[in-house]
Coordinates of N, CA and C in Angstrom, one line a residue:
M1 N 76.8 -106.4 9.1 CA 76.8 -106.0 7.7 C 75.6 -105.1 7.3
V2 N 74.4 -105.6 7.7 CA 73.2 -104.9 7.4 C 73.2 -103.5 8.1
G3 N 73.7 -103.4 9.3 CA 73.8 -102.2 10.1 C 74.7 -101.2 9.4
F4 N 75.8 -101.7 8.8 CA 76.7 -100.8 8.1 C 76.1 -100.3 6.9
I5 N 75.3 -101.1 6.1 CA 74.7 -100.6 4.9 C 73.6 -99.6 5.3
C6 N 72.9 -99.8 6.3 CA 71.9 -98.8 6.8 C 72.5 -97.4 7.1
I7 N 73.6 -97.5 7.8 CA 74.4 -96.3 8.2 C 74.9 -95.6 7.0
L8 N 75.4 -96.4 6.0 CA 76.0 -95.8 4.8 C 74.9 -95.2 4.0
I9 N 73.7 -95.8 3.9 CA 72.6 -95.2 3.1 C 72.1 -93.9 3.8
A10 N 72.0 -94.0 5.2 CA 71.6 -92.8 5.9 C 72.6 -91.6 5.7
F11 N 73.9 -92.0 5.7 CA 75.0 -91.0 5.5 C 74.9 -90.4 4.0
I12 N 74.6 -91.2 3.1 CA 74.5 -90.8 1.7 C 73.3 -89.9 1.5
V13 N 72.1 -90.2 2.1 CA 70.9 -89.4 2.1 C 71.2 -88.1 2.8
I14 N 71.8 -88.1 3.9 CA 72.1 -86.8 4.6 C 73.0 -86.0 3.7
C15 N 74.0 -86.6 3.1 CA 74.9 -85.8 2.3 C 74.2 -85.2 1.1
L16 N 73.3 -86.0 0.5 CA 72.5 -85.5 -0.7 C 71.6 -84.3 -0.3
L17 N 71.0 -84.4 0.9 CA 70.1 -83.4 1.4 C 71.0 -82.1 1.7
L18 N 72.1 -82.3 2.2 CA 73.0 -81.2 2.5 C 73.5 -80.5 1.2
I19 N 73.8 -81.3 0.2 CA 74.2 -80.7 -1.1 C 73.0 -80.0 -1.7
C20 N 71.8 -80.5 -1.6 CA 70.7 -79.8 -2.1 C 70.4 -78.5 -1.4
Y21 N 70.6 -78.5 -0.1 CA 70.4 -77.3 0.7 C 71.4 -76.3 0.3
I22 N 72.7 -76.7 0.2 CA 73.7 -75.7 -0.2 C 73.5 -75.1 -1.6
Y23 N 73.0 -76.0 -2.5 CA 72.8 -75.5 -3.9 C 71.6 -74.5 -3.9
I24 N 70.5 -74.8 -3.2 CA 69.4 -73.9 -3.1 C 69.8 -72.6 -2.4
Y25 N 70.5 -72.7 -1.3 CA 71.0 -71.6 -0.5 C 71.8 -70.6 -1.4
N26 N 72.7 -71.2 -2.2 CA 73.5 -70.4 -3.2 C 72.6 -69.7 -4.2
I27 N 71.6 -70.4 -4.6 CA 70.7 -69.7 -5.6 C 70.0 -68.5 -4.9
Y28 N 69.6 -68.6 -3.7 CA 69.1 -67.5 -2.9 C 70.1 -66.4 -2.8
Q29 N 71.3 -66.7 -2.5 CA 72.4 -65.7 -2.4 C 72.6 -65.0 -3.7
T30 N 72.5 -65.7 -4.8 CA 72.6 -65.1 -6.2 C 71.5 -64.1 -6.4
Y31 N 70.3 -64.4 -6.0 CA 69.1 -63.5 -6.2 C 69.3 -62.3 -5.2
I32 N 69.7 -62.5 -4.0 CA 69.9 -61.4 -3.1 C 70.9 -60.4 -3.7
I33 N 72.0 -60.9 -4.2 CA 73.0 -60.1 -4.8 C 72.4 -59.3 -6.0
R34 N 71.7 -60.0 -6.9 CA 71.0 -59.3 -8.0 C 70.0 -58.2 -7.5
I35 N 69.3 -58.5 -6.5 CA 68.3 -57.6 -5.9 C 69.1 -56.3 -5.4
N36 N 70.1 -56.6 -4.7 CA 70.9 -55.4 -4.2 C 71.5 -54.6 -5.3
E37 N 72.0 -55.3 -6.4 CA 72.5 -54.5 -7.5 C 71.4 -53.7 -8.2
A38 N 70.2 -54.3 -8.4 CA 69.1 -53.5 -9.0 C 68.7 -52.3 -8.1
E39 N 68.7 -52.6 -6.8 CA 68.3 -51.5 -5.9 C 69.4 -50.3 -5.9
A40 N 70.7 -50.7 -6.0 CA 71.7 -49.7 -6.1 C 71.6 -48.9 -7.4
F41 N 71.3 -49.6 -8.5 CA 71.1 -48.9 -9.8 C 69.9 -47.9 -9.7
I42 N 68.8 -48.4 -9.1 CA 67.6 -47.5 -9.0 C 68.0 -46.3 -8.1
D43 N 68.7 -46.6 -7.0 CA 69.1 -45.5 -6.1 C 70.0 -44.5 -6.9
T44 N 70.9 -45.0 -7.7 CA 71.8 -44.1 -8.4 C 71.0 -43.2 -9.4
T45 N 70.1 -43.9 -10.1 CA 69.3 -43.2 -11.1 C 68.4 -42.1 -10.4
L46 N 67.8 -42.5 -9.3 CA 66.9 -41.5 -8.6 C 67.8 -40.4 -8.1
R47 N 69.0 -40.6 -7.6 CA 69.9 -39.6 -7.1 C 70.2 -38.6 -8.3
K48 N 70.4 -39.2 -9.5 CA 70.7 -38.4 -10.6 C 69.6 -37.5 -11.0
R49 N 68.3 -38.0 -10.9 CA 67.2 -37.2 -11.2 C 67.0 -36.1 -10.2
F50 N 67.2 -36.4 -8.9 CA 67.1 -35.4 -7.9 C 68.1 -34.3 -8.1
D51 N 69.4 -34.7 -8.4 CA 70.4 -33.7 -8.7 C 70.1 -32.8 -9.9
L52 N 69.5 -33.4 -10.9 CA 69.1 -32.6 -12.1 C 68.0 -31.6 -11.8
L53 N 67.1 -32.1 -11.0 CA 66.0 -31.2 -10.6 C 66.5 -30.1 -9.7
N54 N 67.4 -30.4 -8.8 CA 68.0 -29.5 -7.9 C 68.8 -28.4 -8.7
K55 N 69.5 -28.8 -9.8 CA 70.2 -27.8 -10.6 C 69.3 -26.9 -11.3
S56 N 68.1 -27.4 -11.7 CA 67.2 -26.6 -12.5 C 66.5 -25.5 -11.7
I57 N 66.6 -25.6 -10.4 CA 65.9 -24.6 -9.5 C 66.5 -23.2 -9.8
S58 N 67.9 -23.1 -9.8 CA 68.5 -21.8 -10.0 C 68.2 -21.3 -11.5
I59 N 68.2 -22.2 -12.4 CA 67.9 -21.8 -13.8 C 66.5 -21.2 -13.9
I60 N 65.5 -21.9 -13.3 CA 64.1 -21.5 -13.3 C 64.0 -20.1 -12.6
K61 N 64.6 -20.0 -11.4 CA 64.6 -18.7 -10.7 C 65.2 -17.6 -11.5
A62 N 66.2 -17.8 -12.2 CA 66.9 -16.8 -13.0 C 66.0 -16.3 -14.1
N63 N 65.1 -17.2 -14.6 CA 64.3 -16.9 -15.8 C 62.8 -16.5 -15.4
T64 N 62.6 -16.4 -14.1 CA 61.2 -16.0 -13.7 C 61.3 -14.8 -12.7
K65 N 60.2 -14.1 -12.7 CA 60.1 -12.9 -11.8 C 59.4 -13.3 -10.5
Q66 N 59.0 -14.5 -10.4 CA 58.3 -15.0 -9.2 C 59.2 -15.0 -7.9
K67 N 58.7 -14.6 -6.8 CA 59.4 -14.6 -5.5 C 59.1 -15.9 -4.7
T68 N 58.2 -16.7 -5.2 CA 57.8 -17.9 -4.5 C 58.9 -19.0 -4.7
E69 N 58.8 -20.0 -3.9 CA 59.8 -21.1 -3.9 C 59.5 -21.9 -5.2
V70 N 60.6 -22.2 -5.9 CA 60.5 -23.0 -7.2 C 60.8 -24.5 -6.8
L71 N 60.0 -25.4 -7.4 CA 60.2 -26.8 -7.1 C 60.3 -27.1 -5.6
E72 N 59.2 -26.7 -4.9 CA 59.2 -26.8 -3.5 C 59.4 -28.3 -3.0
I73 N 58.9 -29.2 -3.9 CA 59.1 -30.6 -3.6 C 60.5 -31.0 -3.4
I74 N 61.4 -30.5 -4.2 CA 62.8 -30.8 -4.1 C 63.4 -30.2 -2.8
A75 N 63.0 -29.0 -2.5 CA 63.5 -28.4 -1.3 C 63.1 -29.2 -0.1
K76 N 61.9 -29.7 -0.1 CA 61.4 -30.5 1.1 C 62.1 -31.9 1.1
L77 N 62.5 -32.4 0.0 CA 63.1 -33.8 -0.1 C 64.5 -33.8 0.5
R78 N 65.2 -32.6 0.5 CA 66.6 -32.6 1.0 C 66.7 -33.1 2.4
S79 N 65.8 -32.9 3.2 CA 65.9 -33.3 4.6 C 65.2 -34.6 5.0
K80 N 64.5 -35.2 4.1 CA 63.8 -36.4 4.3 C 64.6 -37.7 4.0
K81 N 64.3 -38.7 4.8 CA 64.8 -40.0 4.4 C 63.7 -40.8 3.9
L82 N 63.8 -41.2 2.6 CA 62.7 -41.9 2.0 C 63.2 -43.2 1.4
S83 N 62.3 -44.1 1.2 CA 62.6 -45.3 0.4 C 62.7 -45.0 -1.1
N84 N 63.3 -45.8 -1.8 CA 63.4 -45.6 -3.3 C 62.0 -45.4 -3.9
F85 N 61.1 -46.2 -3.5 CA 59.8 -46.1 -4.0 C 59.1 -44.7 -3.7
D86 N 59.2 -44.3 -2.5 CA 58.7 -43.0 -2.1 C 59.4 -41.8 -2.8
L87 N 60.7 -42.0 -2.9 CA 61.5 -40.9 -3.6 C 61.1 -40.8 -5.0
D88 N 60.9 -42.0 -5.7 CA 60.4 -42.0 -7.1 C 59.1 -41.3 -7.2
R89 N 58.2 -41.5 -6.3 CA 56.9 -40.9 -6.4 C 57.0 -39.4 -6.2
Q90 N 57.9 -38.9 -5.3 CA 58.1 -37.5 -5.1 C 58.8 -36.8 -6.3
L91 N 59.7 -37.5 -6.9 CA 60.4 -37.0 -8.0 C 59.5 -36.9 -9.2
Y92 N 58.6 -37.9 -9.3 CA 57.6 -37.8 -10.4 C 56.8 -36.5 -10.3
D93 N 56.4 -36.2 -9.1 CA 55.6 -34.9 -8.9 C 56.5 -33.7 -9.2
A94 N 57.8 -33.8 -8.8 CA 58.7 -32.7 -9.1 C 58.9 -32.5 -10.6
I95 N 59.0 -33.6 -11.3 CA 59.2 -33.5 -12.8 C 57.9 -32.9 -13.4
N96 N 56.8 -33.2 -12.9 CA 55.5 -32.6 -13.4 C 55.6 -31.1 -13.2
E97 N 56.1 -30.7 -12.0 CA 56.2 -29.3 -11.7 C 57.3 -28.6 -12.7
F98 N 58.4 -29.3 -12.9 CA 59.4 -28.9 -13.8 C 58.8 -28.7 -15.2
N99 N 58.0 -29.6 -15.7 CA 57.4 -29.5 -17.0 C 56.4 -28.3 -17.0
H100 N 55.7 -28.1 -15.9 CA 54.8 -26.9 -15.9 C 55.6 -25.6 -16.0
Y101 N 56.8 -25.5 -15.4 CA 57.6 -24.3 -15.6 C 58.1 -24.2 -17.0
K102 N 58.4 -25.3 -17.6 CA 58.9 -25.3 -19.0 C 57.9 -24.7 -19.9
E103 N 56.6 -25.1 -19.7 CA 55.5 -24.6 -20.5 C 55.1 -23.2 -20.2
T104 N 55.2 -22.8 -19.0 CA 54.7 -21.4 -18.6 C 55.8 -20.3 -18.7
I105 N 57.0 -20.7 -18.8 CA 58.1 -19.7 -18.9 C 58.8 -19.9 -20.2
P106 N 58.4 -19.1 -21.2 CA 59.0 -19.2 -22.6 C 60.5 -19.1 -22.7
E107 N 61.1 -18.3 -21.8 CA 62.5 -18.1 -21.8 C 63.3 -19.4 -21.6
L108 N 62.7 -20.3 -20.9 CA 63.4 -21.6 -20.5 C 63.6 -22.4 -21.8
K109 N 62.7 -22.3 -22.8 CA 62.9 -23.1 -24.0 C 64.1 -22.7 -24.8
N110 N 64.7 -21.5 -24.5 CA 65.9 -21.1 -25.2 C 67.1 -21.2 -24.4
N111 N 67.0 -21.6 -23.1 CA 68.1 -21.7 -22.2 C 68.8 -23.1 -22.4
E112 N 70.1 -23.1 -22.8 CA 70.8 -24.3 -23.1 C 71.0 -25.2 -21.9
S113 N 71.3 -24.6 -20.8 CA 71.4 -25.4 -19.5 C 70.1 -26.1 -19.2
F114 N 69.0 -25.4 -19.3 CA 67.7 -26.0 -19.0 C 67.4 -27.1 -20.0
L115 N 67.7 -26.9 -21.2 CA 67.4 -28.0 -22.2 C 68.3 -29.2 -22.0
K116 N 69.5 -29.0 -21.5 CA 70.4 -30.2 -21.2 C 69.8 -31.0 -20.0
I117 N 69.3 -30.2 -19.0 CA 68.7 -30.9 -17.9 C 67.4 -31.6 -18.3
E118 N 66.6 -31.0 -19.2 CA 65.4 -31.7 -19.7 C 65.8 -32.9 -20.4
L119 N 66.8 -32.9 -21.3 CA 67.2 -34.1 -22.0 C 67.7 -35.2 -21.0
S120 N 68.5 -34.8 -20.0 CA 69.0 -35.8 -19.1 C 67.8 -36.4 -18.3
L121 N 66.8 -35.6 -17.9 CA 65.7 -36.1 -17.2 C 64.9 -37.1 -18.1
F122 N 64.8 -36.8 -19.3 CA 64.1 -37.7 -20.3 C 64.9 -39.1 -20.4
E123 N 66.2 -39.0 -20.5 CA 67.0 -40.2 -20.5 C 66.9 -41.0 -19.2
S124 N 66.9 -40.3 -18.1 CA 66.8 -41.0 -16.8 C 65.5 -41.7 -16.6
E125 N 64.5 -41.2 -17.3 CA 63.2 -41.8 -17.2 C 63.2 -43.2 -17.8
S126 N 63.9 -43.3 -19.0 CA 63.9 -44.7 -19.6 C 64.8 -45.6 -18.8
E127 N 65.9 -45.0 -18.1 CA 66.7 -45.8 -17.3 C 65.9 -46.4 -16.1
I128 N 65.1 -45.5 -15.5 CA 64.4 -45.9 -14.3 C 63.3 -46.9 -14.6
V129 N 62.7 -46.8 -15.8 CA 61.7 -47.8 -16.2 C 62.4 -49.1 -16.4
A130 N 63.5 -49.2 -17.1 CA 64.2 -50.4 -17.3 C 64.7 -51.0 -15.9
A131 N 65.1 -50.2 -15.0 CA 65.6 -50.7 -13.7 C 64.4 -51.2 -12.9
R132 N 63.3 -50.6 -13.0 CA 62.1 -51.1 -12.3 C 61.7 -52.5 -12.8
K133 N 61.7 -52.6 -14.1 CA 61.3 -53.9 -14.7 C 62.3 -55.0 -14.3
Y134 N 63.5 -54.7 -14.4 CA 64.6 -55.6 -14.0 C 64.4 -56.0 -12.5
Y135 N 64.2 -55.0 -11.7 CA 64.0 -55.3 -10.3 C 62.8 -56.2 -10.0
N136 N 61.7 -55.8 -10.6 CA 60.4 -56.6 -10.4 C 60.5 -58.0 -11.0
D137 N 61.3 -58.2 -12.1 CA 61.5 -59.5 -12.6 C 62.3 -60.4 -11.6
I138 N 63.3 -59.8 -11.0 CA 64.1 -60.5 -10.1 C 63.3 -60.9 -8.8
I139 N 62.5 -59.9 -8.4 CA 61.6 -60.2 -7.2 C 60.6 -61.3 -7.5
T140 N 60.1 -61.3 -8.7 CA 59.2 -62.4 -9.1 C 59.8 -63.7 -9.0
D141 N 61.0 -63.9 -9.5 CA 61.8 -65.1 -9.5 C 62.1 -65.5 -8.0
Y142 N 62.6 -64.5 -7.3 CA 62.9 -64.7 -5.9 C 61.7 -65.2 -5.1
N143 N 60.6 -64.5 -5.3 CA 59.4 -64.9 -4.5 C 58.9 -66.3 -4.9
K144 N 59.1 -66.7 -6.2 CA 58.8 -68.1 -6.6 C 59.6 -69.1 -5.8
L145 N 60.9 -68.8 -5.6 CA 61.7 -69.7 -4.9 C 61.2 -69.8 -3.4
V146 N 60.9 -68.6 -2.8 CA 60.4 -68.6 -1.4 C 59.2 -69.5 -1.3
R147 N 58.3 -69.5 -2.3 CA 57.0 -70.2 -2.1 C 57.0 -71.6 -2.6
T148 N 58.0 -72.0 -3.4 CA 57.9 -73.4 -4.0 C 58.7 -74.4 -3.2
F149 N 58.3 -75.6 -3.3 CA 59.0 -76.7 -2.6 C 60.1 -77.2 -3.6
P150 N 61.2 -77.5 -3.1 CA 61.8 -77.6 -1.8 C 62.5 -76.4 -1.4
S151 N 62.6 -75.4 -2.2 CA 63.3 -74.2 -1.9 C 62.6 -73.4 -0.7
S152 N 61.3 -73.6 -0.6 CA 60.6 -73.0 0.6 C 61.2 -73.4 1.9
I153 N 61.7 -74.7 2.0 CA 62.2 -75.2 3.2 C 63.5 -74.4 3.5
V154 N 64.3 -74.2 2.5 CA 65.5 -73.4 2.7 C 65.2 -71.9 3.1
A155 N 64.1 -71.4 2.5 CA 63.7 -70.0 2.9 C 63.3 -69.9 4.3
K156 N 62.6 -70.9 4.8 CA 62.1 -70.9 6.2 C 63.3 -71.1 7.1
V157 N 64.2 -72.0 6.8 CA 65.3 -72.2 7.7 C 66.2 -71.0 7.7
S158 N 66.4 -70.4 6.6 CA 67.3 -69.2 6.5 C 66.6 -67.9 6.7
K159 N 65.3 -67.9 6.9 CA 64.4 -66.8 7.2 C 64.5 -65.8 6.1
Y160 N 64.3 -66.2 4.9 CA 64.1 -65.4 3.7 C 62.7 -65.0 3.5
P161 N 62.3 -63.7 3.7 CA 60.9 -63.4 3.5 C 60.6 -63.1 2.0
L162 N 59.3 -63.1 1.8 CA 58.8 -62.6 0.5 C 59.1 -61.1 0.4
K163 N 59.5 -60.7 -0.8 CA 59.8 -59.2 -1.0 C 58.7 -58.6 -1.8
N164 N 58.6 -57.3 -1.5 CA 57.6 -56.5 -2.3 C 58.2 -56.0 -3.6
Y165 N 57.3 -55.7 -4.5 CA 57.7 -55.2 -5.8 C 58.1 -53.7 -5.7
F166 N 58.7 -53.2 -6.7 CA 59.2 -51.8 -6.6 C 58.1 -50.8 -6.3
D167 N 56.9 -51.1 -6.7 CA 55.8 -50.1 -6.5 C 55.2 -50.2 -5.1
G168 N 55.8 -51.0 -4.3 CA 55.4 -51.1 -2.9 C 54.2 -52.1 -2.7
K169 N 53.8 -52.8 -3.7 CA 52.7 -53.7 -3.5 C 53.1 -54.9 -2.7
D170 N 52.2 -55.3 -1.8 CA 52.4 -56.6 -1.1 C 51.4 -57.5 -1.6
M171 N 51.8 -58.5 -2.4 CA 50.8 -59.4 -3.0 C 50.2 -60.3 -2.1
N172 N 50.6 -60.3 -0.8 CA 50.1 -61.3 0.2 C 49.1 -60.6 1.2
D173 N 48.9 -59.3 1.0 CA 48.0 -58.7 2.0 C 46.5 -58.8 1.4
D174 N 45.6 -58.3 2.2 CA 44.2 -58.4 1.9 C 43.7 -57.2 1.1
I175 N 44.6 -56.2 0.9 CA 44.2 -55.0 0.2 C 44.2 -55.3 -1.3
I176 N 43.0 -55.2 -1.9 CA 42.9 -55.5 -3.3 C 42.9 -54.2 -4.2
N177 N 42.8 -53.1 -3.6 CA 42.8 -51.8 -4.3 C 44.1 -51.1 -4.2
D178 N 45.2 -51.7 -4.3 CA 46.5 -51.1 -4.2 C 47.2 -50.9 -5.5
F179 N 46.5 -50.9 -6.6 CA 47.1 -50.7 -7.9 C 47.5 -49.2 -8.0
K180 N 48.8 -49.0 -8.3 CA 49.3 -47.6 -8.4 C 49.6 -47.2 -9.8
L181 N 49.2 -46.0 -10.1 CA 49.5 -45.5 -11.5 C 50.7 -44.5 -11.4

């Protein structure tokens, strides 16, 4: 009788541990899905910005007498494979160049197509800021799960690593001067 009770208690404990593992595993799966959704939204927004800047090249060339390459950054990006973070950095530089052309070529201020692109770029900036914040919030919650007990056990068993924030920072390295503007 005592042996049966010990076996029953052991079985109940094992079942409870299994239920806890499954519950925490499902929480991780939810975060992974949310991270993937946020990455997809960021990717779509960055692609939209790239396409807008690409469209602006012909408009800028039509309104300038220069024979040099316009928005060289965009031309170079066409053949590169970059992470979303690196693409965002490059597009930021391209947008600065776009704004430079806007200020130095007065004809562009009257071009309806150029103004539409400028407005769309402005709207995409607020979208990307919101997407970055959402992504980083999810990563913060995910990393808390990876580091805290008992979910850290599930993370080790399932090999879930800590994830970097959108700006590429690794909060676990020894580099203290990696703040990016």
